[in-house]
């Protein structure tokens, strides 16, 4: 079966549009709200959604997602609950769903069992922020067997390693906009022209940029460099402020991002 | 050893992409300098003239007689400058950081011993230093916080998670992700991504090398057992390493059982942990079935870490290392015992090793020799031990 991420980018390319990838931490404030948020984001123009699996010690995250992770864990969120949610969502949407999670939450669950369930629940990809390219063998064989893409990340600091990472990427390449952890930023200091030139020269799949994109204006600016943008903390901030009633506000925000990208 | 940076299945380099190149650069720099004669001479000079090495190997005669078993020697790492073995590693890493052209040093600290050692060497070398410390640990170890400030370092409290050592490491890693070009992360134990576990062990292995030489001079033979406390495991790895191929020498690590390993209030990674991937390494961690890292507890701020260095995990699996768990109560009793018996106040971390010795030495014969690695001095702990015993010594 063809991976939904590939179909999604083919469709976008035909339409001449950029991808909007959004993120929400699963189980924050509860699983029911997460389900509503996913559907609301898809309805309002998100193309791909990353569900964050909460982890006790998310070292690549800034305060926003750290706190969301903690709230979710305090509610008792488990990976099994997230798989159940995805199963349910699959009766309502056929758009790409990705899990963003720390390696230990896969490893301890049992890597083979985990990817078996990904296949069963029709998860299209995983992003593992604490697993660099060199350690990909930890999951790659199981992921490939299940037809789940391991989404590679590159950062401006990847330098000489960009080439090999980009060349081997599938689904899309996650380009980290700048050094540091997740969270919104008012400005960037990265030399985007040279970073994305290096990425563009080597990548064989679409590239999307994330980390620090706070709103429609930045999303539109950043989308020039690649095939899509990833917005996480800005969504989670709205959830933090509105709890169970956040679906509508998040929907409006996602719509504003969509409109900025389509202009 | 098989793959580089692996100890059996343990070790590896599990870090975010943003810091991966920095880890690779460090790996290259360490490989380049570790056998460089100039680097080695500079480090040897600092060990001798600044840290006060070699540390003494002291025959604890009263303790030996009292226990009636093995002859006990104490390796006095507590007599090093800054009061613990931590200075050995920090001198090595900061010399390396300088050669790599780094201007800013960050570190994590639990009890404050590694933080103080880092602040000290940064003062000596004229480098900017920021130490991350759990807010809870800052309360428990306020004296060391002041000491670091005095040495010109910034101490940043971490109140995420459990506000202890693990959270300080998380925050230091986030800082490193953000300031990768200017900043060197000076990890304090044999943990983290390769090359840290190897590098820190190499800078600490002088402990075991000295023990071997000093005991050869005094007794003309190898010890029968070497005992050390294990949090991340740097002093233990340093004491054990030179004896790994001497199969007659028992290598015994003492980890923190807190209020007891079945109370849920402990840091007994070896007794209760399982294999996981965290803080840059595959090793053994205290975690739940979903891989969420446990909150851990010990009276010792330096041992309450939910993991252990990968080389220790491998020593355990291969049966070369023995690990036992020591409760708060046993450690405090050992703290008091060594103070009264030998006139040496051990760090509460090191008191866990003393407690292990109190259990094992009496079972050994009189012609056997045990070496306790006394990793640090206990001045910093006097307040918390008094509090534990219900004594109020507030200086009002």
Tab-separated table of N, CA and C in Angstrom, chain B residues 119-258:
chain	number	residue	atom	x	y	z
B	119	UNK	N	33.263	24.589	38.371
B	119	UNK	CA	33.409	26.026	38.655
B	119	UNK	C	34.856	26.356	39.012
B	120	UNK	N	35.486	25.460	39.750
B	120	UNK	CA	36.872	25.663	40.180
B	120	UNK	C	37.822	25.712	38.980
B	121	UNK	N	37.700	24.717	38.120
B	121	UNK	CA	38.622	24.644	36.987
B	121	UNK	C	38.347	25.770	35.988
B	122	UNK	N	37.063	26.173	35.859
B	122	UNK	CA	36.755	27.307	34.985
B	122	UNK	C	37.368	28.593	35.532
B	123	UNK	N	37.357	28.734	36.862
B	123	UNK	CA	38.009	29.897	37.469
B	123	UNK	C	39.500	29.874	37.131
B	124	UNK	N	40.095	28.706	37.286
B	124	UNK	CA	41.523	28.537	37.010
B	124	UNK	C	41.857	28.868	35.558
B	125	UNK	N	41.010	28.436	34.638
B	125	UNK	CA	41.305	28.576	33.210
B	125	UNK	C	40.690	29.824	32.593
B	126	UNK	N	39.943	30.586	33.391
B	126	UNK	CA	39.352	31.811	32.871
B	126	UNK	C	38.241	31.584	31.868
B	127	UNK	N	37.382	30.584	32.133
B	127	UNK	CA	36.268	30.304	31.229
B	127	UNK	C	34.937	30.622	31.906
B	128	UNK	N	33.964	31.025	31.083
B	128	UNK	CA	32.621	31.268	31.594
B	128	UNK	C	31.985	29.929	31.965
B	129	UNK	N	31.279	29.906	33.086
B	129	UNK	CA	30.728	28.626	33.550
B	129	UNK	C	29.298	28.778	34.055
B	130	UNK	N	28.425	27.885	33.602
B	130	UNK	CA	27.061	27.845	34.112
B	130	UNK	C	26.719	26.424	34.533
B	131	UNK	N	26.263	26.295	35.765
B	131	UNK	CA	25.968	24.966	36.308
B	131	UNK	C	24.464	24.820	36.511
B	132	UNK	N	23.900	23.745	35.985
B	132	UNK	CA	22.483	23.445	36.184
B	132	UNK	C	22.322	22.506	37.369
B	133	UNK	N	21.392	22.879	38.236
B	133	UNK	CA	21.211	22.110	39.471
B	133	UNK	C	19.727	22.073	39.796
B	134	UNK	N	19.221	20.910	40.149
B	134	UNK	CA	17.819	20.795	40.525
B	134	UNK	C	17.501	21.713	41.695
B	135	UNK	N	16.319	22.341	41.642
B	135	UNK	CA	15.941	23.282	42.699
B	135	UNK	C	15.921	22.583	44.060
B	136	UNK	N	15.498	21.313	44.049
B	136	UNK	CA	15.454	20.542	45.301
B	136	UNK	C	16.875	20.323	45.835
B	137	UNK	N	17.802	20.010	44.931
B	137	UNK	CA	19.195	19.808	45.334
B	137	UNK	C	19.836	21.111	45.815
B	138	UNK	N	19.420	22.244	45.214
B	138	UNK	CA	19.980	23.530	45.656
B	138	UNK	C	19.635	23.787	47.119
B	139	UNK	N	18.426	23.335	47.487
B	139	UNK	CA	18.016	23.469	48.889
B	139	UNK	C	18.860	22.574	49.779
B	140	UNK	N	19.040	21.311	49.322
B	140	UNK	CA	19.774	20.342	50.138
B	140	UNK	C	21.253	20.680	50.240
B	141	UNK	N	21.768	21.376	49.207
B	141	UNK	CA	23.211	21.613	49.142
B	141	UNK	C	23.521	23.094	48.956
B	142	UNK	N	22.916	23.935	49.809
B	142	UNK	CA	23.051	25.388	49.631
B	142	UNK	C	24.501	25.857	49.771
B	143	UNK	N	25.261	25.141	50.583
B	143	UNK	CA	26.659	25.510	50.771
B	143	UNK	C	27.434	25.405	49.454
B	144	UNK	N	27.181	24.336	48.725
B	144	UNK	CA	27.864	24.157	47.440
B	144	UNK	C	27.398	25.176	46.404
B	145	UNK	N	26.132	25.609	46.497
B	145	UNK	CA	25.640	26.648	45.583
B	145	UNK	C	26.428	27.934	45.818
B	146	UNK	N	26.573	28.282	47.084
B	146	UNK	CA	27.329	29.493	47.415
B	146	UNK	C	28.785	29.359	46.973
B	147	UNK	N	29.313	28.175	47.169
B	147	UNK	CA	30.699	27.907	46.784
B	147	UNK	C	30.903	28.121	45.272
B	148	UNK	N	29.965	27.644	44.486
B	148	UNK	CA	30.077	27.817	43.022
B	148	UNK	C	29.987	29.293	42.643
B	149	UNK	N	29.084	30.016	43.305
B	149	UNK	CA	28.980	31.453	43.049
B	149	UNK	C	30.290	32.152	43.386
B	150	UNK	N	30.855	31.757	44.516
B	150	UNK	CA	32.115	32.332	44.968
B	150	UNK	C	33.215	32.133	43.926
B	151	UNK	N	33.141	31.009	43.239
B	151	UNK	CA	34.150	30.682	42.227
B	151	UNK	C	33.858	31.357	40.882
B	152	UNK	N	32.795	32.152	40.862
B	152	UNK	CA	32.509	32.926	39.655
B	152	UNK	C	31.553	32.265	38.689
B	153	UNK	N	30.896	31.183	39.110
B	153	UNK	CA	29.972	30.497	38.216
B	153	UNK	C	28.542	30.918	38.466
B	154	UNK	N	27.758	30.799	37.403
B	154	UNK	CA	26.330	31.014	37.529
B	154	UNK	C	25.699	29.656	37.843
B	155	UNK	N	24.819	29.618	38.827
B	155	UNK	CA	24.106	28.373	39.127
B	155	UNK	C	22.643	28.580	38.764
B	156	UNK	N	22.139	27.765	37.857
B	156	UNK	CA	20.761	27.907	37.413
B	156	UNK	C	19.911	26.770	37.965
B	157	UNK	N	18.904	27.157	38.732
B	157	UNK	CA	18.016	26.161	39.334
B	157	UNK	C	17.073	25.577	38.295
B	158	UNK	N	16.803	24.292	38.404
B	158	UNK	CA	15.910	23.620	37.466
B	158	UNK	C	14.708	23.109	38.246
B	159	UNK	N	13.518	23.619	37.908
B	159	UNK	CA	12.353	23.146	38.664
B	159	UNK	C	11.406	22.300	37.828
B	160	UNK	N	11.874	21.833	36.673
B	160	UNK	CA	11.030	20.914	35.905
B	160	UNK	C	11.174	19.505	36.478
B	161	UNK	N	10.212	18.648	36.178
B	161	UNK	CA	10.276	17.249	36.619
B	161	UNK	C	10.376	17.130	38.121
B	162	UNK	N	11.407	16.388	38.570
B	162	UNK	CA	11.559	16.153	40.001
B	162	UNK	C	12.518	17.151	40.655
B	163	UNK	N	12.999	18.102	39.862
B	163	UNK	CA	13.918	19.127	40.375
B	163	UNK	C	15.195	18.535	40.956
B	164	UNK	N	15.665	17.428	40.378
B	164	UNK	CA	16.922	16.844	40.851
B	164	UNK	C	17.877	16.614	39.668
B	165	UNK	N	18.867	15.744	39.868
B	165	UNK	CA	19.958	15.567	38.919
B	165	UNK	C	19.505	15.281	37.479
B	166	UNK	N	18.543	14.379	37.317
B	166	UNK	CA	18.084	14.032	35.968
B	166	UNK	C	17.547	15.259	35.236
B	167	UNK	N	16.839	16.107	35.966
B	167	UNK	CA	16.257	17.301	35.354
B	167	UNK	C	17.333	18.340	35.041
B	168	UNK	N	18.365	18.380	35.892
B	168	UNK	CA	19.498	19.266	35.625
B	168	UNK	C	20.199	18.836	34.332
B	169	UNK	N	20.300	17.521	34.108
B	169	UNK	CA	20.914	17.013	32.872
B	169	UNK	C	20.035	17.379	31.668
B	170	UNK	N	18.712	17.189	31.803
B	170	UNK	CA	17.798	17.577	30.712
B	170	UNK	C	18.032	19.028	30.315
B	171	UNK	N	18.108	19.894	31.321
B	171	UNK	CA	18.214	21.326	31.054
B	171	UNK	C	19.587	21.673	30.466
B	172	UNK	N	20.628	21.021	30.953
B	172	UNK	CA	21.967	21.246	30.395
B	172	UNK	C	21.989	20.819	28.922
B	173	UNK	N	21.304	19.707	28.605
B	173	UNK	CA	21.260	19.246	27.211
B	173	UNK	C	20.503	20.247	26.344
B	174	UNK	N	19.440	20.825	26.892
B	174	UNK	CA	18.687	21.841	26.127
B	174	UNK	C	19.545	23.073	25.884
B	175	UNK	N	20.304	23.468	26.891
B	175	UNK	CA	21.232	24.596	26.736
B	175	UNK	C	22.244	24.275	25.636
B	176	UNK	N	22.767	23.072	25.674
B	176	UNK	CA	23.776	22.647	24.687
B	176	UNK	C	23.192	22.714	23.281
B	177	UNK	N	21.942	22.253	23.114
B	177	UNK	CA	21.246	22.331	21.815
B	177	UNK	C	21.175	23.777	21.325
B	178	UNK	N	21.025	24.703	22.263
B	178	UNK	CA	20.803	26.104	21.895
B	178	UNK	C	22.096	26.866	21.653
B	179	UNK	N	23.192	26.432	22.274
B	179	UNK	CA	24.443	27.203	22.210
B	179	UNK	C	25.617	26.349	21.749
B	180	UNK	N	25.306	25.518	20.773
B	180	UNK	CA	26.219	24.452	20.395
B	180	UNK	C	27.589	24.955	19.907
B	181	UNK	N	27.637	26.110	19.266
B	181	UNK	CA	28.908	26.561	18.694
B	181	UNK	C	29.906	27.041	19.747
B	182	UNK	N	29.395	27.689	20.784
B	182	UNK	CA	30.295	28.293	21.762
B	182	UNK	C	30.535	27.419	22.980
B	183	UNK	N	29.621	26.462	23.200
B	183	UNK	CA	29.542	25.845	24.517
B	183	UNK	C	30.043	24.408	24.550
B	184	UNK	N	30.761	24.085	25.618
B	184	UNK	CA	31.210	22.720	25.873
B	184	UNK	C	30.411	22.174	27.052
B	185	UNK	N	29.821	20.993	26.883
B	185	UNK	CA	29.073	20.378	27.973
B	185	UNK	C	29.981	19.407	28.715
B	186	UNK	N	30.311	19.758	29.946
B	186	UNK	CA	31.210	18.956	30.781
B	186	UNK	C	30.367	18.014	31.643
B	187	UNK	N	30.124	16.805	31.128
B	187	UNK	CA	29.307	15.830	31.861
B	187	UNK	C	30.117	15.246	33.014
B	188	UNK	N	29.455	15.066	34.147
B	188	UNK	CA	30.168	14.714	35.371
B	188	UNK	C	30.300	13.236	35.665
B	189	UNK	N	29.677	12.388	34.845
B	189	UNK	CA	29.785	10.969	35.152
B	189	UNK	C	30.003	10.144	33.890
B	190	UNK	N	30.120	8.828	34.087
B	190	UNK	CA	30.405	7.937	32.956
B	190	UNK	C	29.106	7.617	32.223
B	191	UNK	N	28.430	8.653	31.797
B	191	UNK	CA	27.120	8.507	31.167
B	191	UNK	C	27.021	9.451	29.980
B	192	UNK	N	25.838	9.441	29.345
B	192	UNK	CA	25.639	10.289	28.184
B	192	UNK	C	26.073	9.577	26.916
B	193	UNK	N	26.061	10.315	25.789
B	193	UNK	CA	26.448	9.701	24.515
B	193	UNK	C	27.959	9.466	24.461
B	194	UNK	N	28.383	8.439	23.693
B	194	UNK	CA	29.798	8.270	23.418
B	194	UNK	C	30.322	9.574	22.804
B	195	UNK	N	31.470	10.125	23.157
B	195	UNK	CA	32.552	9.472	23.908
B	195	UNK	C	32.525	9.701	25.419
B	196	UNK	N	31.471	10.337	25.957
B	196	UNK	CA	31.531	10.678	27.383
B	196	UNK	C	31.819	9.491	28.319
B	197	UNK	N	31.070	8.374	28.202
B	197	UNK	CA	31.329	7.302	29.180
B	197	UNK	C	32.789	6.823	29.156
B	198	UNK	N	33.361	6.761	27.958
B	198	UNK	CA	34.744	6.320	27.830
B	198	UNK	C	35.710	7.394	28.324
B	199	UNK	N	35.444	8.627	27.913
B	199	UNK	CA	36.341	9.734	28.244
B	199	UNK	C	36.376	9.985	29.752
B	200	UNK	N	35.196	10.015	30.366
B	200	UNK	CA	35.141	10.271	31.805
B	200	UNK	C	35.827	9.129	32.562
B	201	UNK	N	35.603	7.909	32.118
B	201	UNK	CA	36.288	6.760	32.738
B	201	UNK	C	37.806	6.884	32.569
B	202	UNK	N	38.251	7.282	31.391
B	202	UNK	CA	39.694	7.438	31.172
B	202	UNK	C	40.303	8.493	32.095
B	203	UNK	N	39.549	9.586	32.308
B	203	UNK	CA	40.066	10.629	33.209
B	203	UNK	C	39.990	10.204	34.681
B	204	UNK	N	39.157	9.201	34.964
B	204	UNK	CA	39.036	8.722	36.349
B	204	UNK	C	39.852	7.465	36.623
B	205	UNK	N	40.343	6.805	35.582
B	205	UNK	CA	40.973	5.499	35.810
B	205	UNK	C	42.277	5.595	36.589
B	206	UNK	N	42.780	6.827	36.740
B	206	UNK	CA	43.968	7.045	37.566
B	206	UNK	C	43.739	6.561	38.995
B	207	UNK	N	42.468	6.560	39.438
B	207	UNK	CA	42.165	6.096	40.802
B	207	UNK	C	42.597	4.634	40.954
B	208	UNK	N	42.138	3.796	40.050
B	208	UNK	CA	42.469	2.373	40.127
B	208	UNK	C	43.948	2.104	39.876
B	209	UNK	N	44.525	2.876	38.964
B	209	UNK	CA	45.958	2.700	38.678
B	209	UNK	C	46.796	3.011	39.919
B	210	UNK	N	46.409	4.080	40.617
B	210	UNK	CA	47.135	4.420	41.848
B	210	UNK	C	46.924	3.361	42.927
B	211	UNK	N	45.681	2.888	43.053
B	211	UNK	CA	45.404	1.845	44.057
B	211	UNK	C	46.326	0.651	43.806
B	212	UNK	N	46.398	0.247	42.549
B	212	UNK	CA	47.201	-0.931	42.206
B	212	UNK	C	48.663	-0.724	42.584
B	213	UNK	N	49.182	0.449	42.235
B	213	UNK	CA	50.596	0.730	42.507
B	213	UNK	C	50.856	0.869	44.012
B	214	UNK	N	49.973	1.621	44.673
B	214	UNK	CA	50.172	1.871	46.107
B	214	UNK	C	50.046	0.587	46.920
B	215	UNK	N	49.104	-0.259	46.531
B	215	UNK	CA	48.927	-1.503	47.280
B	215	UNK	C	50.092	-2.462	47.011
B	216	UNK	N	50.612	-2.406	45.794
B	216	UNK	CA	51.785	-3.229	45.474
B	216	UNK	C	52.953	-2.824	46.366
B	217	UNK	N	53.092	-1.516	46.600
B	217	UNK	CA	54.173	-1.032	47.465
B	217	UNK	C	53.959	-1.475	48.909
B	218	UNK	N	52.705	-1.395	49.379
B	218	UNK	CA	52.434	-1.684	50.788
B	218	UNK	C	52.314	-3.176	51.070
B	219	UNK	N	51.688	-3.893	50.146
B	219	UNK	CA	51.362	-5.296	50.421
B	219	UNK	C	51.977	-6.264	49.413
B	220	UNK	N	52.473	-5.698	48.330
B	220	UNK	CA	53.080	-6.541	47.309
B	220	UNK	C	52.086	-7.399	46.551
B	221	UNK	N	50.827	-6.993	46.556
B	221	UNK	CA	49.857	-7.787	45.802
B	221	UNK	C	48.603	-6.992	45.445
B	222	UNK	N	47.715	-7.687	44.704
B	222	UNK	CA	46.451	-7.069	44.307
B	222	UNK	C	45.462	-7.116	45.468
B	223	UNK	N	44.479	-6.214	45.465
B	223	UNK	CA	43.413	-6.350	46.464
B	223	UNK	C	42.507	-7.522	46.087
B	224	UNK	N	41.682	-7.954	47.033
B	224	UNK	CA	40.703	-9.004	46.726
B	224	UNK	C	39.352	-8.403	46.367
B	225	UNK	N	39.142	-7.162	46.824
B	225	UNK	CA	37.886	-6.490	46.483
B	225	UNK	C	38.095	-4.982	46.431
B	226	UNK	N	37.430	-4.337	45.472
B	226	UNK	CA	37.399	-2.872	45.411
B	226	UNK	C	35.932	-2.470	45.502
B	227	UNK	N	35.632	-1.565	46.431
B	227	UNK	CA	34.246	-1.175	46.678
B	227	UNK	C	34.076	0.318	46.404
B	228	UNK	N	33.027	0.682	45.688
B	228	UNK	CA	32.776	2.093	45.396
B	228	UNK	C	31.272	2.331	45.253
B	229	UNK	N	30.841	3.559	45.511
B	229	UNK	CA	29.429	3.873	45.326
B	229	UNK	C	29.149	4.142	43.848
B	230	UNK	N	27.897	3.923	43.460
B	230	UNK	CA	27.511	4.091	42.060
B	230	UNK	C	26.225	4.911	41.950
B	231	UNK	N	26.353	6.083	41.332
B	231	UNK	CA	25.159	6.840	40.932
B	231	UNK	C	25.134	6.695	39.420
B	232	UNK	N	25.801	7.628	38.727
B	232	UNK	CA	26.112	7.421	37.310
B	232	UNK	C	27.255	6.426	37.214
B	233	UNK	N	28.176	6.529	38.192
B	233	UNK	CA	29.212	5.513	38.329
B	233	UNK	C	30.634	5.937	37.992
B	234	UNK	N	30.969	7.247	38.088
B	234	UNK	CA	32.307	7.639	37.632
B	234	UNK	C	33.418	7.251	38.602
B	235	UNK	N	33.177	7.392	39.899
B	235	UNK	CA	34.284	7.032	40.808
B	235	UNK	C	34.477	5.520	40.817
B	236	UNK	N	33.361	4.785	40.687
B	236	UNK	CA	33.454	3.326	40.661
B	236	UNK	C	34.174	2.857	39.398
B	237	UNK	N	33.809	3.451	38.264
B	237	UNK	CA	34.451	3.059	37.007
B	237	UNK	C	35.944	3.365	37.076
B	238	UNK	N	36.271	4.532	37.664
B	238	UNK	CA	37.674	4.923	37.815
B	238	UNK	C	38.443	3.954	38.695
B	239	UNK	N	37.797	3.513	39.773
B	239	UNK	CA	38.455	2.593	40.701
B	239	UNK	C	38.540	1.181	40.117
B	240	UNK	N	37.507	0.770	39.357
B	240	UNK	CA	37.437	-0.608	38.845
B	240	UNK	C	38.334	-0.845	37.624
B	241	UNK	N	38.445	0.186	36.769
B	241	UNK	CA	38.881	-0.064	35.394
B	241	UNK	C	40.207	-0.821	35.288
B	242	UNK	N	41.178	-0.413	36.096
B	242	UNK	CA	42.494	-1.040	35.978
B	242	UNK	C	42.502	-2.487	36.494
B	243	UNK	N	41.405	-2.894	37.142
B	243	UNK	CA	41.338	-4.258	37.703
B	243	UNK	C	40.443	-5.200	36.898
B	244	UNK	N	39.828	-4.686	35.837
B	244	UNK	CA	38.848	-5.507	35.115
B	244	UNK	C	39.451	-6.823	34.635
B	245	UNK	N	40.706	-6.776	34.173
B	245	UNK	CA	41.337	-8.010	33.689
B	245	UNK	C	41.995	-8.839	34.795
B	246	UNK	N	41.961	-8.322	36.021
B	246	UNK	CA	42.497	-9.097	37.152
B	246	UNK	C	41.322	-9.831	37.791
B	247	UNK	N	41.040	-11.033	37.285
B	247	UNK	CA	39.774	-11.683	37.634
B	247	UNK	C	39.656	-12.055	39.109
B	248	UNK	N	40.786	-12.025	39.838
B	248	UNK	CA	40.699	-12.366	41.265
B	248	UNK	C	40.143	-11.201	42.093
B	249	UNK	N	40.083	-10.026	41.499
B	249	UNK	CA	39.641	-8.846	42.252
B	249	UNK	C	38.130	-8.656	42.089
B	250	UNK	N	37.396	-8.742	43.204
B	250	UNK	CA	35.951	-8.493	43.145
B	250	UNK	C	35.710	-6.992	42.979
B	251	UNK	N	34.830	-6.639	42.078
B	251	UNK	CA	34.488	-5.238	41.850
B	251	UNK	C	33.057	-5.039	42.355
B	252	UNK	N	32.918	-4.248	43.410
B	252	UNK	CA	31.624	-4.161	44.093
B	252	UNK	C	31.109	-2.724	44.081
B	253	UNK	N	29.959	-2.533	43.498
B	253	UNK	CA	29.342	-1.207	43.439
B	253	UNK	C	28.179	-1.116	44.416
B	254	UNK	N	28.055	0.034	45.078
B	254	UNK	CA	26.964	0.239	46.037
B	254	UNK	C	26.049	1.337	45.522
B	255	UNK	N	24.808	0.967	45.228
B	255	UNK	CA	23.859	1.974	44.747
B	255	UNK	C	22.877	2.332	45.855
B	256	UNK	N	22.085	3.383	45.607
B	256	UNK	CA	21.249	3.935	46.673
B	256	UNK	C	19.880	3.276	46.726
B	257	UNK	N	19.586	2.623	47.839
B	257	UNK	CA	18.283	1.986	48.019
B	257	UNK	C	17.291	2.910	48.726
B	258	UNK	N	17.721	4.139	49.024
B	258	UNK	CA	16.808	5.109	49.638
B	258	UNK	C	16.110	4.547	50.854
